[in-house]
PDB file of C-alpha atoms in Angstrom:
ATOM      1  CA  MET A  25     -32.224  92.423 140.460  1.00 90.00           C
ATOM      2  CA  LEU A  26     -31.736  92.840 136.717  1.00 93.00           C
ATOM      3  CA  TYR A  27     -34.578  91.690 134.462  1.00 90.00           C
ATOM      4  CA  ARG A  28     -34.686  91.402 130.700  1.00 95.00           C
ATOM      5  CA  MET A  29     -37.894  90.836 128.807  1.00 94.00           C
ATOM      6  CA  GLU A  30     -39.756  91.754 125.665  1.00 96.00           C
ATOM      7  CA  GLY A  31     -42.832  93.920 126.002  1.00 97.00           C
ATOM      8  CA  ILE A  32     -45.122  96.488 124.424  1.00 98.00           C
ATOM      9  CA  VAL A  33     -45.636  99.945 125.914  1.00 98.00           C
ATOM     10  CA  ILE A  34     -49.323 100.273 126.826  1.00 97.00           C
ATOM     11  CA  ARG A  35     -49.162 103.382 129.008  1.00 96.00           C
ATOM     12  CA  GLY A  36     -46.841 106.302 129.636  1.00 95.00           C
ATOM     13  CA  THR A  37     -46.836 108.999 132.323  1.00 94.00           C
ATOM     14  CA  ASP A  38     -44.579 112.024 132.709  1.00 93.00           C
ATOM     15  CA  TYR A  39     -42.475 111.767 135.848  1.00 91.00           C
ATOM     16  CA  GLY A  40     -40.293 114.435 137.351  1.00 85.00           C
ATOM     17  CA  GLU A  41     -38.146 116.595 135.139  1.00 87.00           C
ATOM     18  CA  GLY A  42     -37.737 114.914 131.785  1.00 91.00           C
ATOM     19  CA  ASN A  43     -38.506 111.351 132.898  1.00 93.00           C
ATOM     20  CA  LYS A  44     -41.318 108.950 132.072  1.00 95.00           C
ATOM     21  CA  ILE A  45     -42.904 105.977 133.761  1.00 96.00           C
ATOM     22  CA  ILE A  46     -43.960 103.440 131.177  1.00 96.00           C
ATOM     23  CA  THR A  47     -46.064 100.326 131.629  1.00 97.00           C
ATOM     24  CA  ILE A  48     -45.086  97.446 129.396  1.00 97.00           C
ATOM     25  CA  PHE A  49     -47.196  94.379 128.692  1.00 97.00           C
ATOM     26  CA  THR A  50     -45.011  91.271 128.630  1.00 95.00           C
ATOM     27  CA  PRO A  51     -45.868  87.667 127.733  1.00 94.00           C
ATOM     28  CA  SER A  52     -44.323  86.142 130.859  1.00 91.00           C
ATOM     29  CA  HIS A  53     -44.608  88.754 133.630  1.00 92.00           C
ATOM     30  CA  GLY A  54     -47.824  90.611 132.835  1.00 93.00           C
ATOM     31  CA  LYS A  55     -47.510  94.353 133.341  1.00 94.00           C
ATOM     32  CA  GLN A  56     -44.264  95.943 134.462  1.00 95.00           C
ATOM     33  CA  GLY A  57     -43.755  99.578 135.419  1.00 95.00           C
ATOM     34  CA  ILE A  58     -40.400 101.085 134.426  1.00 95.00           C
ATOM     35  CA  VAL A  59     -38.899 104.521 134.987  1.00 95.00           C
ATOM     36  CA  VAL A  60     -37.122 105.750 131.857  1.00 95.00           C
ATOM     37  CA  LYS A  61     -34.845 108.567 132.937  1.00 93.00           C
ATOM     38  CA  GLY A  62     -34.528 111.487 130.514  1.00 90.00           C
ATOM     39  CA  ALA A  63     -37.080 109.978 128.102  1.00 91.00           C
ATOM     40  CA  ARG A  64     -38.697 113.385 127.475  1.00 91.00           C
ATOM     41  CA  LYS A  65     -35.444 115.161 126.693  1.00 89.00           C
ATOM     42  CA  PRO A  66     -34.732 115.927 123.005  1.00 82.00           C
ATOM     43  CA  LYS A  67     -31.473 114.000 122.866  1.00 86.00           C
ATOM     44  CA  SER A  68     -32.615 111.004 124.924  1.00 88.00           C
ATOM     45  CA  ARG A  69     -31.408 107.696 123.538  1.00 88.00           C
ATOM     46  CA  TYR A  70     -34.539 106.011 124.921  1.00 92.00           C
ATOM     47  CA  ALA A  71     -37.220 108.532 123.900  1.00 92.00           C
ATOM     48  CA  SER A  72     -38.457 106.295 121.061  1.00 93.00           C
ATOM     49  CA  LEU A  73     -38.381 103.179 123.216  1.00 95.00           C
ATOM     50  CA  ALA A  74     -40.730 104.851 125.713  1.00 95.00           C
ATOM     51  CA  GLN A  75     -43.384 105.764 123.147  1.00 96.00           C
ATOM     52  CA  LEU A  76     -46.850 104.214 123.241  1.00 96.00           C
ATOM     53  CA  PHE A  77     -47.249 100.947 121.258  1.00 97.00           C
ATOM     54  CA  THR A  78     -43.483 100.385 120.953  1.00 97.00           C
ATOM     55  CA  TYR A  79     -42.496  96.720 121.049  1.00 98.00           C
ATOM     56  CA  GLY A  80     -39.064  96.388 122.556  1.00 97.00           C
ATOM     57  CA  ASP A  81     -36.489  94.404 124.475  1.00 97.00           C
ATOM     58  CA  PHE A  82     -36.200  95.974 127.941  1.00 97.00           C
ATOM     59  CA  SER A  83     -33.496  95.480 130.564  1.00 96.00           C
ATOM     60  CA  PHE A  84     -34.275  97.030 133.932  1.00 95.00           C
ATOM     61  CA  TYR A  85     -33.360  96.877 137.581  1.00 95.00           C
ATOM     62  CA  LYS A  86     -36.232  96.255 139.963  1.00 90.00           C
ATOM     63  CA  SER A  87     -36.297  96.049 143.732  1.00 84.00           C
ATOM     64  CA  GLY A  88     -39.824  97.321 144.478  1.00 83.00           C
ATOM     65  CA  ASN A  89     -42.947  98.152 142.483  1.00 85.00           C
ATOM     66  CA  LEU A  90     -41.112 100.106 139.783  1.00 91.00           C
ATOM     67  CA  GLY A  91     -38.136  99.162 137.688  1.00 94.00           C
ATOM     68  CA  SER A  92     -35.461 101.478 136.310  1.00 94.00           C
ATOM     69  CA  LEU A  93     -34.454 101.070 132.676  1.00 95.00           C
ATOM     70  CA  ASN A  94     -30.880  99.950 132.195  1.00 94.00           C
ATOM     71  CA  ALA A  95     -30.885  99.280 128.449  1.00 95.00           C
ATOM     72  CA  GLY A  96     -33.328  98.612 125.659  1.00 95.00           C
ATOM     73  CA  GLU A  97     -33.812  97.961 121.973  1.00 96.00           C
ATOM     74  CA  ILE A  98     -36.765  98.659 119.685  1.00 97.00           C
ATOM     75  CA  LEU A  99     -38.013  95.502 117.975  1.00 97.00           C
ATOM     76  CA  GLU A 100     -41.012  97.115 116.249  1.00 97.00           C
ATOM     77  CA  SER A 101     -41.846 100.803 116.546  1.00 96.00           C
ATOM     78  CA  TYR A 102     -45.454 100.657 115.244  1.00 97.00           C
ATOM     79  CA  ARG A 103     -44.921 104.235 114.123  1.00 95.00           C
ATOM     80  CA  GLU A 104     -47.885 103.923 111.749  1.00 94.00           C
ATOM     81  CA  LEU A 105     -50.214 103.724 114.740  1.00 96.00           C
ATOM     82  CA  ARG A 106     -49.018 106.999 116.231  1.00 93.00           C
ATOM     83  CA  GLU A 107     -49.011 108.872 112.925  1.00 92.00           C
ATOM     84  CA  ASN A 108     -52.567 107.941 111.901  1.00 90.00           C
ATOM     85  CA  LEU A 109     -55.357 109.179 114.188  1.00 88.00           C
ATOM     86  CA  ASP A 110     -57.789 106.467 113.071  1.00 89.00           C
ATOM     87  CA  ARG A 111     -55.384 103.617 113.803  1.00 92.00           C
ATOM     88  CA  SER A 112     -54.159 105.321 116.966  1.00 93.00           C
ATOM     89  CA  ALA A 113     -57.685 105.508 118.416  1.00 93.00           C
ATOM     90  CA  TYR A 114     -58.260 101.768 118.010  1.00 95.00           C
ATOM     91  CA  ALA A 115     -54.762 100.857 119.206  1.00 96.00           C
ATOM     92  CA  ALA A 116     -55.200 103.029 122.315  1.00 95.00           C
ATOM     93  CA  TYR A 117     -58.472 101.236 123.089  1.00 95.00           C
ATOM     94  CA  ALA A 118     -56.794  97.836 122.757  1.00 97.00           C
ATOM     95  CA  ALA A 119     -53.883  98.975 124.944  1.00 97.00           C
ATOM     96  CA  GLU A 120     -56.212 100.303 127.641  1.00 95.00           C
ATOM     97  CA  MET A 121     -58.128  97.010 127.686  1.00 94.00           C
ATOM     98  CA  CYS A 122     -54.845  95.172 128.304  1.00 95.00           C
ATOM     99  CA  ASP A 123     -53.904  97.644 131.008  1.00 94.00           C
ATOM    100  CA  ARG A 124     -57.176  96.955 132.813  1.00 92.00           C
ATOM    101  CA  VAL A 125     -57.368  93.168 132.582  1.00 92.00           C
ATOM    102  CA  VAL A 126     -53.700  92.161 132.963  1.00 90.00           C
ATOM    103  CA  GLY A 127     -52.111  92.226 136.394  1.00 83.00           C
ATOM    104  CA  GLU A 128     -48.490  92.415 137.460  1.00 81.00           C
ATOM    105  CA  GLU A 129     -46.612  89.124 137.113  1.00 75.00           C
ATOM    106  CA  ASP A 130     -49.493  87.512 135.185  1.00 78.00           C
ATOM    107  CA  ALA A 131     -48.421  84.898 132.663  1.00 76.00           C
ATOM    108  CA  SER A 132     -50.447  86.238 129.746  1.00 83.00           C
ATOM    109  CA  GLY A 133     -48.615  84.868 126.727  1.00 91.00           C
ATOM    110  CA  TYR A 134     -51.751  84.161 124.701  1.00 93.00           C
ATOM    111  CA  LEU A 135     -53.259  87.614 125.183  1.00 96.00           C
ATOM    112  CA  PHE A 136     -49.886  89.288 124.620  1.00 96.00           C
ATOM    113  CA  HIS A 137     -49.480  87.659 121.211  1.00 97.00           C
ATOM    114  CA  GLN A 138     -53.080  88.480 120.290  1.00 97.00           C
ATOM    115  CA  PHE A 139     -52.485  92.109 121.300  1.00 98.00           C
ATOM    116  CA  LYS A 140     -49.299  92.282 119.232  1.00 98.00           C
ATOM    117  CA  ALA A 141     -51.179  90.772 116.283  1.00 98.00           C
ATOM    118  CA  CYS A 142     -53.923  93.366 116.810  1.00 98.00           C
ATOM    119  CA  LEU A 143     -51.385  96.195 116.561  1.00 98.00           C
ATOM    120  CA  THR A 144     -49.807  94.602 113.492  1.00 97.00           C
ATOM    121  CA  ALA A 145     -53.184  94.269 111.759  1.00 97.00           C
ATOM    122  CA  LEU A 146     -54.048  97.897 112.524  1.00 97.00           C
ATOM    123  CA  ALA A 147     -50.627  99.059 111.284  1.00 97.00           C
ATOM    124  CA  GLU A 148     -51.139  97.093 108.068  1.00 95.00           C
ATOM    125  CA  GLY A 149     -54.393  98.928 107.399  1.00 94.00           C
ATOM    126  CA  LYS A 150     -56.831  96.076 107.981  1.00 95.00           C
ATOM    127  CA  ASP A 151     -60.374  97.132 108.872  1.00 95.00           C
ATOM    128  CA  PRO A 152     -59.963  98.511 112.408  1.00 95.00           C
ATOM    129  CA  ALA A 153     -63.617  97.952 113.346  1.00 94.00           C
ATOM    130  CA  ILE A 154     -63.234  94.235 112.638  1.00 96.00           C
ATOM    131  CA  VAL A 155     -59.754  93.920 114.139  1.00 97.00           C
ATOM    132  CA  ILE A 156     -60.914  95.475 117.402  1.00 96.00           C
ATOM    133  CA  ARG A 157     -64.036  93.272 117.622  1.00 97.00           C
ATOM    134  CA  ILE A 158     -61.848  90.200 117.286  1.00 97.00           C
ATOM    135  CA  PHE A 159     -59.485  91.500 119.945  1.00 97.00           C
ATOM    136  CA  GLU A 160     -62.403  92.191 122.287  1.00 97.00           C
ATOM    137  CA  MET A 161     -63.350  88.541 121.874  1.00 97.00           C
ATOM    138  CA  LYS A 162     -59.786  87.515 122.713  1.00 97.00           C
ATOM    139  CA  VAL A 163     -59.903  89.647 125.867  1.00 96.00           C
ATOM    140  CA  VAL A 164     -63.134  88.078 127.141  1.00 95.00           C
ATOM    141  CA  HIS A 165     -61.777  84.599 126.383  1.00 94.00           C
ATOM    142  CA  ALA A 166     -58.572  85.387 128.274  1.00 93.00           C
ATOM    143  CA  VAL A 167     -60.425  86.506 131.414  1.00 92.00           C
ATOM    144  CA  GLY A 168     -62.900  83.617 131.326  1.00 92.00           C
ATOM    145  CA  TYR A 169     -66.067  85.374 130.160  1.00 94.00           C
ATOM    146  CA  ALA A 170     -66.468  84.112 126.598  1.00 95.00           C
ATOM    147  CA  PRO A 171     -70.074  83.999 125.314  1.00 97.00           C
ATOM    148  CA  MET A 172     -71.796  80.754 124.331  1.00 96.00           C
ATOM    149  CA  LEU A 173     -72.471  80.993 120.613  1.00 97.00           C
ATOM    150  CA  ASP A 174     -73.312  77.488 119.377  1.00 95.00           C
ATOM    151  CA  GLU A 175     -76.111  76.546 121.765  1.00 95.00           C
ATOM    152  CA  CYS A 176     -78.682  78.226 123.953  1.00 96.00           C
ATOM    153  CA  ALA A 177     -77.020  79.496 127.114  1.00 96.00           C
ATOM    154  CA  ALA A 178     -80.276  78.938 129.019  1.00 95.00           C
ATOM    155  CA  CYS A 179     -81.370  75.445 127.922  1.00 94.00           C
ATOM    156  CA  GLY A 180     -78.597  74.043 125.724  1.00 94.00           C
ATOM    157  CA  ARG A 181     -80.698  73.794 122.571  1.00 93.00           C
ATOM    158  CA  THR A 182     -78.561  73.769 119.403  1.00 92.00           C
ATOM    159  CA  GLU A 183     -81.226  74.183 116.711  1.00 86.00           C
ATOM    160  CA  GLY A 184     -83.375  77.079 115.589  1.00 81.00           C
ATOM    161  CA  GLY A 185     -82.823  80.813 115.590  1.00 89.00           C
ATOM    162  CA  PHE A 186     -80.949  82.595 118.369  1.00 96.00           C
ATOM    163  CA  ARG A 187     -80.789  86.024 119.899  1.00 97.00           C
ATOM    164  CA  PHE A 188     -77.779  87.450 121.694  1.00 98.00           C
ATOM    165  CA  SER A 189     -78.130  88.010 125.428  1.00 97.00           C
ATOM    166  CA  ALA A 190     -75.287  89.462 127.461  1.00 96.00           C
ATOM    167  CA  HIS A 191     -77.361  88.877 130.600  1.00 95.00           C
ATOM    168  CA  LEU A 192     -77.978  85.158 130.017  1.00 96.00           C
ATOM    169  CA  GLY A 193     -74.575  84.208 128.625  1.00 96.00           C
ATOM    170  CA  GLY A 194     -74.706  84.519 124.839  1.00 97.00           C
ATOM    171  CA  ALA A 195     -77.045  82.780 122.411  1.00 97.00           C
ATOM    172  CA  ILE A 196     -80.611  82.154 123.557  1.00 97.00           C
ATOM    173  CA  CYS A 197     -83.224  80.242 121.583  1.00 95.00           C
ATOM    174  CA  GLU A 198     -86.763  81.293 120.723  1.00 93.00           C
ATOM    175  CA  ARG A 199     -88.182  79.306 123.644  1.00 94.00           C
ATOM    176  CA  CYS A 200     -85.960  81.156 126.122  1.00 95.00           C
ATOM    177  CA  ARG A 201     -85.982  84.635 124.636  1.00 93.00           C
ATOM    178  CA  HIS A 202     -88.707  85.738 127.081  1.00 94.00           C
ATOM    179  CA  GLN A 203     -86.079  85.551 129.826  1.00 96.00           C
ATOM    180  CA  ASP A 204     -84.329  88.566 128.290  1.00 96.00           C
ATOM    181  CA  PRO A 205     -86.645  90.826 126.237  1.00 94.00           C
ATOM    182  CA  SER A 206     -83.663  93.100 125.462  1.00 95.00           C
ATOM    183  CA  ALA A 207     -81.692  90.331 123.715  1.00 97.00           C
ATOM    184  CA  LEU A 208     -80.314  91.394 120.338  1.00 97.00           C
ATOM    185  CA  GLU A 209     -81.595  90.030 117.058  1.00 96.00           C
ATOM    186  CA  LEU A 210     -78.538  89.539 114.877  1.00 97.00           C
ATOM    187  CA  ALA A 211     -78.278  88.830 111.172  1.00 97.00           C
ATOM    188  CA  PRO A 212     -77.001  85.347 110.198  1.00 96.00           C
ATOM    189  CA  GLN A 213     -73.731  86.882 108.971  1.00 97.00           C
ATOM    190  CA  ALA A 214     -73.206  88.569 112.346  1.00 97.00           C
ATOM    191  CA  TRP A 215     -73.632  85.223 114.123  1.00 97.00           C
ATOM    192  CA  LYS A 216     -71.210  83.588 111.693  1.00 96.00           C
ATOM    193  CA  LEU A 217     -68.604  86.284 112.295  1.00 97.00           C
ATOM    194  CA  LEU A 218     -68.952  86.136 116.082  1.00 97.00           C
ATOM    195  CA  ARG A 219     -68.230  82.406 115.920  1.00 97.00           C
ATOM    196  CA  ILE A 220     -65.248  83.028 113.651  1.00 96.00           C
ATOM    197  CA  PHE A 221     -63.970  85.758 115.988  1.00 97.00           C
ATOM    198  CA  SER A 222     -64.180  83.336 118.891  1.00 96.00           C
ATOM    199  CA  ARG A 223     -61.989  80.748 117.153  1.00 95.00           C
ATOM    200  CA  ILE A 224     -59.595  82.684 114.931  1.00 95.00           C
ATOM    201  CA  ASP A 225     -56.031  83.518 115.895  1.00 96.00           C
ATOM    202  CA  LEU A 226     -55.451  87.204 115.102  1.00 96.00           C
ATOM    203  CA  ARG A 227     -52.012  86.296 113.764  1.00 94.00           C
ATOM    204  CA  GLN A 228     -53.781  84.465 110.921  1.00 94.00           C
ATOM    205  CA  LEU A 229     -56.212  87.247 110.017  1.00 93.00           C
ATOM    206  CA  GLY A 230     -56.420  88.102 106.330  1.00 90.00           C
ATOM    207  CA  GLN A 231     -58.376  90.839 104.608  1.00 87.00           C
ATOM    208  CA  ILE A 232     -62.068  90.836 105.439  1.00 87.00           C
ATOM    209  CA  ASP A 233     -64.893  92.931 104.007  1.00 91.00           C
ATOM    210  CA  VAL A 234     -67.974  93.408 106.189  1.00 95.00           C
ATOM    211  CA  LYS A 235     -71.010  95.569 105.469  1.00 95.00           C
ATOM    212  CA  PRO A 236     -71.494  98.591 107.750  1.00 94.00           C
ATOM    213  CA  ALA A 237     -74.829  97.285 109.094  1.00 95.00           C
ATOM    214  CA  ILE A 238     -73.202  94.015 110.187  1.00 96.00           C
ATOM    215  CA  LYS A 239     -70.271  95.859 111.747  1.00 95.00           C
ATOM    216  CA  ALA A 240     -72.761  97.938 113.741  1.00 95.00           C
ATOM    217  CA  GLN A 241     -74.454  94.772 115.051  1.00 97.00           C
ATOM    218  CA  LEU A 242     -71.110  93.250 116.020  1.00 97.00           C
ATOM    219  CA  LYS A 243     -70.104  96.402 117.875  1.00 95.00           C
ATOM    220  CA  THR A 244     -73.390  96.530 119.795  1.00 95.00           C
ATOM    221  CA  ALA A 245     -73.192  92.852 120.744  1.00 97.00           C
ATOM    222  CA  MET A 246     -69.586  93.006 121.943  1.00 95.00           C
ATOM    223  CA  ARG A 247     -70.065  96.321 123.740  1.00 93.00           C
ATOM    224  CA  ARG A 248     -73.073  94.961 125.646  1.00 94.00           C
ATOM    225  CA  TRP A 249     -71.156  91.820 126.502  1.00 95.00           C
ATOM    226  CA  MET A 250     -68.100  93.641 127.800  1.00 92.00           C
ATOM    227  CA  ASP A 251     -70.126  96.229 129.714  1.00 92.00           C
ATOM    228  CA  HIS A 252     -72.126  93.505 131.456  1.00 93.00           C
ATOM    229  CA  HIS A 253     -69.327  91.062 132.249  1.00 92.00           C
ATOM    230  CA  LEU A 254     -66.240  93.248 132.615  1.00 90.00           C
ATOM    231  CA  GLY A 255     -67.758  96.606 133.567  1.00 85.00           C
ATOM    232  CA  MET A 256     -64.701  98.542 132.435  1.00 79.00           C
ATOM    233  CA  LYS A 257     -65.081 102.306 132.125  1.00 81.00           C
ATOM    234  CA  LEU A 258     -62.345 103.020 129.604  1.00 84.00           C
ATOM    235  CA  LYS A 259     -61.295 106.563 128.780  1.00 82.00           C
ATOM    236  CA  SER A 260     -60.541 105.603 125.196  1.00 84.00           C
ATOM    237  CA  VAL A 261     -64.084 104.329 124.509  1.00 82.00           C
ATOM    238  CA  HIS A 262     -65.693 107.773 124.407  1.00 78.00           C
ATOM    239  CA  PHE A 263     -63.075 109.129 122.010  1.00 78.00           C
ATOM    240  CA  LEU A 264     -63.319 106.048 119.813  1.00 82.00           C
ATOM    241  CA  ASP A 265     -67.117 106.304 119.651  1.00 78.00           C
ATOM    242  CA  GLN A 266     -66.915 109.982 118.692  1.00 78.00           C
ATOM    243  CA  TRP A 267     -64.268 109.222 116.092  1.00 73.00           C
ATOM    244  CA  GLU A 268     -66.389 106.487 114.525  1.00 76.00           C
ATOM    245  CA  LYS A 269     -69.381 108.826 114.347  1.00 71.00           C
ATOM    246  CA  MET A 270     -67.279 111.413 112.522  1.00 68.00           C
ATOM    247  CA  ASP A 271     -65.960 108.737 110.187  1.00 59.00           C
ATOM    248  CA  GLU A 272     -69.510 107.770 109.260  1.00 57.00           C
ATOM    249  CA  LEU A 273     -70.486 111.305 108.208  1.00 48.00           C
ATOM    250  CA  PRO A 274     -70.867 111.752 104.426  1.00 49.00           C
ATOM    251  CA  LEU A 275     -68.170 113.735 102.654  1.00 40.00           C
ATOM    252  CA  PRO A 276     -69.213 117.271 101.589  1.00 48.00           C
TER     253      PRO A 276
END
């Protein structure tokens, strides 16, 4: 059967002599695996279409688990993401998250459009540390594990100071903090941003300037949350962490 759908390449694997198997993330059919014949050959007409992060229109025949590309057109190359190591590291992390949480034939329109907006924001040079925290929040919302941020996850109290507990479900008040001694104490601005991240559509993201100390708190909170609730061991995380450490080193 011949299928035609838009999608973004989130993974690519060499296959045979000169071929590639790509995984595309689509808004209507989740992940789809497609064999692109000759994609690794210098004169291949589809070499660019098979590159990581490419947003394209794909036509492919499919009778089993894998499809075979029949035709395709690049809608947005996102070349900036492949040419800049900083942007590429964050984009690869976002792509790997999608690869892990989206299944075949899933109707994941919301997450698809948030992922595309994430790539667009990274390509435009918006703060990658903030863009990726927002996208992490979109991922946990999409899979049903969003944290409670406006009231105590343990007792429902809405007033007073909170700490952030991945174990208990998000915000916990002073009366309940003994239930999780490891809960994070976050600055008021960090709490405000987490709530904004939970509600904002990435397609509407403007420029945002956040102090390094607050960005560090946001990263710790979201990393704890995702480790506890999703338990994903992503290959891109280690590289991204090392890259961020290098980026924080003072210039000679």
